[in-house]
CSV table of C-alpha atoms in Angstrom, one decimal:
chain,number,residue,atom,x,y,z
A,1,UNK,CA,0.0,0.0,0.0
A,2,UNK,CA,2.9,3.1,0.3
A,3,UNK,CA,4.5,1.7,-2.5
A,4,UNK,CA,1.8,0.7,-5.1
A,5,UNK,CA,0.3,4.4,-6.1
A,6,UNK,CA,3.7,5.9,-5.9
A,7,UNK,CA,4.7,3.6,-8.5
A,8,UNK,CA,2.1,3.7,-10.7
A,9,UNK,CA,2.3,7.5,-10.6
A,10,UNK,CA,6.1,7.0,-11.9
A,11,UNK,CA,5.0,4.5,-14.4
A,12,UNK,CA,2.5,7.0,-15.8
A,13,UNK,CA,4.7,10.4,-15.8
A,14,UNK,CA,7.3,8.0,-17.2
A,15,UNK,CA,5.0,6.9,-20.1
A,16,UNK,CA,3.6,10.4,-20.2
A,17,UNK,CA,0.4,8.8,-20.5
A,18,UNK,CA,-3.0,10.6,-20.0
A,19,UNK,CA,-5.2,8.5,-17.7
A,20,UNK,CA,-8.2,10.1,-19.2
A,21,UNK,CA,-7.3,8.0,-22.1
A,22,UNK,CA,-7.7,4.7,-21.1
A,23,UNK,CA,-10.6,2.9,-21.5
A,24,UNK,CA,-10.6,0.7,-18.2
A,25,UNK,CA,-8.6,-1.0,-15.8
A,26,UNK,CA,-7.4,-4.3,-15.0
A,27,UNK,CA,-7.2,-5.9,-11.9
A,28,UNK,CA,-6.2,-9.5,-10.7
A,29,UNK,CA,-9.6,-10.2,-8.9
A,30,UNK,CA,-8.5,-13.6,-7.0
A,31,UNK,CA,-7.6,-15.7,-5.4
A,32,UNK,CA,-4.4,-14.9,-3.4
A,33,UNK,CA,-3.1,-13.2,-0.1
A,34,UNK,CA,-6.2,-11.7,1.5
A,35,UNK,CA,-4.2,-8.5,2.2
A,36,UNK,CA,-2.9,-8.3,-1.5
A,37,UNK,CA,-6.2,-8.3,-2.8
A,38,UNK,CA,-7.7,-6.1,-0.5
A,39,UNK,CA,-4.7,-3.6,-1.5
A,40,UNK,CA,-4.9,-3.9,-5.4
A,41,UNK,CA,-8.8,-4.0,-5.4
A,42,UNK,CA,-9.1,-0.7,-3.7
A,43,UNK,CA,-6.6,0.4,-5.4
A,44,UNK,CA,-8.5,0.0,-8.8
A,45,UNK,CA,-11.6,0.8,-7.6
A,46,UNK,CA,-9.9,4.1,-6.2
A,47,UNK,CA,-8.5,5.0,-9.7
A,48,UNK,CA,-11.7,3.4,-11.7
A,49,UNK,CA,-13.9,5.7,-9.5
A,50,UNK,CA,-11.6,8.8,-9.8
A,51,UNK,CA,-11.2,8.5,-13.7
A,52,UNK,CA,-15.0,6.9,-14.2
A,53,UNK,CA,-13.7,4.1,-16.1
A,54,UNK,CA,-14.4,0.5,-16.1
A,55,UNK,CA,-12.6,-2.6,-14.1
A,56,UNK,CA,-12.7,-5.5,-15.7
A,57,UNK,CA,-11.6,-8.1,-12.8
A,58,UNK,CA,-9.4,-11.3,-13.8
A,59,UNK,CA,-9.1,-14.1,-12.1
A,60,UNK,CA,-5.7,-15.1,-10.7
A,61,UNK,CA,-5.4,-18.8,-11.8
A,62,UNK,CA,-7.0,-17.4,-14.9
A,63,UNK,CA,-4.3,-15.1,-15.9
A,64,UNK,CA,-1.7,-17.4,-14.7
A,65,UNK,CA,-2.9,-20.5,-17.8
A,66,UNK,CA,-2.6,-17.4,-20.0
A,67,UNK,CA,1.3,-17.2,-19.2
A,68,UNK,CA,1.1,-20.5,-21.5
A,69,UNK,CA,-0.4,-19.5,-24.6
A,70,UNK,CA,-1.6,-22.5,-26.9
A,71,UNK,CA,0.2,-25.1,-25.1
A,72,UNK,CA,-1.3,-28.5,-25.9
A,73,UNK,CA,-3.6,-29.9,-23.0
A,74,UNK,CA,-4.9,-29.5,-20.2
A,75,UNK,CA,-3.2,-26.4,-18.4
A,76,UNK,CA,-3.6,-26.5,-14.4
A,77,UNK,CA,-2.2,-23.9,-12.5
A,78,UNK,CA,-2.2,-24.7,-8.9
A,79,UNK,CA,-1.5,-21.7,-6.1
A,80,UNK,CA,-1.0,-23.3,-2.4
A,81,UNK,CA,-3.6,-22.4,-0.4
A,82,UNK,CA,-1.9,-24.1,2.9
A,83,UNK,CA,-3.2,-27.2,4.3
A,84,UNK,CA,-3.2,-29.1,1.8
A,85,UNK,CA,-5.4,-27.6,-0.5
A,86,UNK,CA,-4.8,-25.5,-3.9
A,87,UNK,CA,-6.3,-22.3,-5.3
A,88,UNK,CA,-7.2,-24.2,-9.1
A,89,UNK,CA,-8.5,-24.4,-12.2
A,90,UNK,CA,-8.5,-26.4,-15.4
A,91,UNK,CA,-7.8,-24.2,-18.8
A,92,UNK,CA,-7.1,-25.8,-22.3
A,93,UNK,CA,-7.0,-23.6,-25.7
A,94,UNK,CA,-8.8,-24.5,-28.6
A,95,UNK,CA,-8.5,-22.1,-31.9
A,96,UNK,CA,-6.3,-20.0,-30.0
A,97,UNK,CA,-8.5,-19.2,-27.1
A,98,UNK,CA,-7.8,-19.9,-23.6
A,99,UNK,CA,-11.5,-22.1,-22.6
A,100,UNK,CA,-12.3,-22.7,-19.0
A,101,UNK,CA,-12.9,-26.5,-18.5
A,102,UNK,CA,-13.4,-25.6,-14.6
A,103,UNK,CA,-13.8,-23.0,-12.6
A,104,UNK,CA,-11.3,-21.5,-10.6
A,105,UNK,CA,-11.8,-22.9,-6.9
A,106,UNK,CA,-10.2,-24.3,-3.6
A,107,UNK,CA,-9.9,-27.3,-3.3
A,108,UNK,CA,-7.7,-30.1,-2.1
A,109,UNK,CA,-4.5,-31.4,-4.1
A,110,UNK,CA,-5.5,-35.0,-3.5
A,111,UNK,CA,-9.1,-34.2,-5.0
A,112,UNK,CA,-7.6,-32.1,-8.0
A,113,UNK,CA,-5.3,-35.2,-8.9
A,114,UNK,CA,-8.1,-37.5,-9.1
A,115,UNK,CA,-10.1,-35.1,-11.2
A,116,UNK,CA,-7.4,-34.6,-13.2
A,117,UNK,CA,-7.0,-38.7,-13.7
A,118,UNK,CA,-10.8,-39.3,-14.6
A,119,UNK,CA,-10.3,-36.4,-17.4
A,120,UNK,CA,-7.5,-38.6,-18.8
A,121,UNK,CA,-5.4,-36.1,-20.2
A,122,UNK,CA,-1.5,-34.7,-20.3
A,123,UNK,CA,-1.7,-31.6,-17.9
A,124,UNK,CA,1.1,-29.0,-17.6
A,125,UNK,CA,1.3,-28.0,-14.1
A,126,UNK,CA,2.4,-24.1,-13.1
A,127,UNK,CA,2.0,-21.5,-9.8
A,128,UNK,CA,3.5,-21.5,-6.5
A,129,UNK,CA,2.1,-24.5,-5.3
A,130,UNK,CA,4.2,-26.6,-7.8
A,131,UNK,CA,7.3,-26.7,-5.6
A,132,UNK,CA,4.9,-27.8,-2.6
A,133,UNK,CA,3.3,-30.7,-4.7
A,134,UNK,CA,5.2,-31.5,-7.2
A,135,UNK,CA,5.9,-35.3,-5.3
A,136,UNK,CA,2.1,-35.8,-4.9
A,137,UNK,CA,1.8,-35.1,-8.3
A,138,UNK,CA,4.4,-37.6,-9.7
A,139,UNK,CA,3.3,-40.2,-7.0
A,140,UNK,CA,-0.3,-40.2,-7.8
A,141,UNK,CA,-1.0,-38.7,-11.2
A,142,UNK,CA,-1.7,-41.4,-13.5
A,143,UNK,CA,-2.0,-39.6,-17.0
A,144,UNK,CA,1.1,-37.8,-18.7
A,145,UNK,CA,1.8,-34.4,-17.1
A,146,UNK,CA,4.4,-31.8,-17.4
A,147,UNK,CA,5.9,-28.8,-15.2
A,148,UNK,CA,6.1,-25.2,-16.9
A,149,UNK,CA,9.4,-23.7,-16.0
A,150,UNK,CA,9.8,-21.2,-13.8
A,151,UNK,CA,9.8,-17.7,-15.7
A,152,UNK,CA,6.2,-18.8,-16.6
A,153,UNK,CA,4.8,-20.3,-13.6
A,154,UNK,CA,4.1,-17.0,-11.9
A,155,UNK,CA,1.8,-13.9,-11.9
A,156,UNK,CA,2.1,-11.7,-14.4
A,157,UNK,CA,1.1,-8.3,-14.8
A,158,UNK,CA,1.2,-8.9,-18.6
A,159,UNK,CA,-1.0,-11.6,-18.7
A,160,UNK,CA,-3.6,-9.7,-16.3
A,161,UNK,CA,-3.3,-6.7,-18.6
A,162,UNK,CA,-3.8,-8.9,-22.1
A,163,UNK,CA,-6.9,-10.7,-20.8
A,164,UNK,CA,-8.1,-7.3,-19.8
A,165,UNK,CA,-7.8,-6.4,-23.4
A,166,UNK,CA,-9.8,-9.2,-24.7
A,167,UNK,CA,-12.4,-9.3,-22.0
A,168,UNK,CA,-13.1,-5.8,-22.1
A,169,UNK,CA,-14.1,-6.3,-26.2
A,170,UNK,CA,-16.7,-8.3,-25.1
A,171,UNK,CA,-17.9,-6.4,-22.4
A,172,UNK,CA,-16.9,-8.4,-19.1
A,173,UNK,CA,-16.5,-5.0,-16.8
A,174,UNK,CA,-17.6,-3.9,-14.1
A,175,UNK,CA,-18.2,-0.5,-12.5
A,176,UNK,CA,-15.4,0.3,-9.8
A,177,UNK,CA,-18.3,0.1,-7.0
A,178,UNK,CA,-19.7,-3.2,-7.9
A,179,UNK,CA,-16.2,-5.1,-8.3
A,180,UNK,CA,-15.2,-7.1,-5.4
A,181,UNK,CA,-12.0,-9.4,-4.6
A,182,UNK,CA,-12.6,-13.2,-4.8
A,183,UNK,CA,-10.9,-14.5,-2.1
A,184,UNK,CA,-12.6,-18.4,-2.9
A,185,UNK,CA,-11.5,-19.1,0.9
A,186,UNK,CA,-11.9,-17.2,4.8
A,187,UNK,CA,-8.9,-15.2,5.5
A,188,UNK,CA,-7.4,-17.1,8.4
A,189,UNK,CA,-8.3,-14.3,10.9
A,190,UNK,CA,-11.8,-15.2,9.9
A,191,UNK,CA,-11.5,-18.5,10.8
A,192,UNK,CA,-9.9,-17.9,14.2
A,193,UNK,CA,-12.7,-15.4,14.9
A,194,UNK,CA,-15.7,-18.4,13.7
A,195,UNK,CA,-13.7,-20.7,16.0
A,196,UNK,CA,-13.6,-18.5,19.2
A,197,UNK,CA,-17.2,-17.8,18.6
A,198,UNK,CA,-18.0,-21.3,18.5
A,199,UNK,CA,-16.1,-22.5,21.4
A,200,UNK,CA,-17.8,-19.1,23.2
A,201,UNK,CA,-20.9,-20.9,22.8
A,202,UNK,CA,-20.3,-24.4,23.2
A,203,UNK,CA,-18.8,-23.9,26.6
A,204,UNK,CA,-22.0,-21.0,27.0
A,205,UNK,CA,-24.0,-24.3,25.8
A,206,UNK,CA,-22.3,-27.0,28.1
């Protein structure tokens, strides 16, 4: 948060580039750290409600399969969500077009790899939860699979910024009051909080 706008105010005196120009912004829309979403949401709907322009929101795992354009198969890109589950989705390209097969979600690695089995597929793997998994994967993923090396297996601005492009042709936005962050999970603080309030009234109960 103190180093996000100063940037971008660098980037844009550096590009000399007229914010009233642009036709709407782009914003990775989840999953991810609850914080970091929080941060770059309000950030974008900050700017979206200053300049009255658009946001058209992206969804992380989305804009992470678009790092490997028109690679063959089923593209998976796993994010660790901590025990032992993964922030997901399953991506393949046909014509040139990145297709959703499923839905971004959270689920557990075990449960993805048996998914990913019954679809009977080769899968390229990439995100940070690749270095977690990657034994579970070899140990119990039965069809042909690969690992995308490791300049691709991140977030990318880029990416965010291309499917921005495309989305925003066919009219996926949003107004910057009406977009939310997808956080697909509780924050952990949320958790603790539901846990202490039901303990609170067990023991109340008891």
């Amino acid at each position: 948060s103190q180093t996000l706008l100063p940037m971008l105010d660098e980037l844009v005196k550096m590009t000399e580039l007229d914010l009233d120009t642009i036709d709407a912004i782009a914003v990775a829309a989840g999953p991810g750290s609850c914080t970091g979403l929080r941060i770059g949401s309000a950030t974008a709907k900050g700017l979206g409600l200053a300049l009255d322009k658009p946001l058209v929101g992206i969804p992380t795992v989305e804009a992470l399969a678009y790092n490997l354009y028109d690679v063959n198969g089923l593209i998976c890109p796993i994010m660790d969500a901590r025990r032992k589950q993964v922030y997901t989705g399953i991506y393949r390209y046909e014509d040139h077009r990145l297709m959703t097969v499923k839905d971004q979600m959270a689920v557990g690695i075990e449960e993805l790899l048996s998914m990913l089995n019954e679809m009977g597929e080769a899968v390229t793997f990439l995100g940070d939860g690749v270095p977690v998994f990657k034994d579970i994967i070899a140990d119990k993923l039965t069809v042909p699979f690969s690992f995308a090396p490791a300049h691709l297996s991140r977030q990318r601005a880029g990416a965010v910024g291309a499917l921005g492009v495309l989305y925003y042709k066919e009219g996926r936005t949003e107004t910057a009051a009406e977009h939310k962050p997808d956080y697909l999970r509780v924050s952990q603080a949320e958790r603790e909080r539901a846990q202490k309030l039901k303990k609170g009234s067990e023991g109340e109960n008891a």
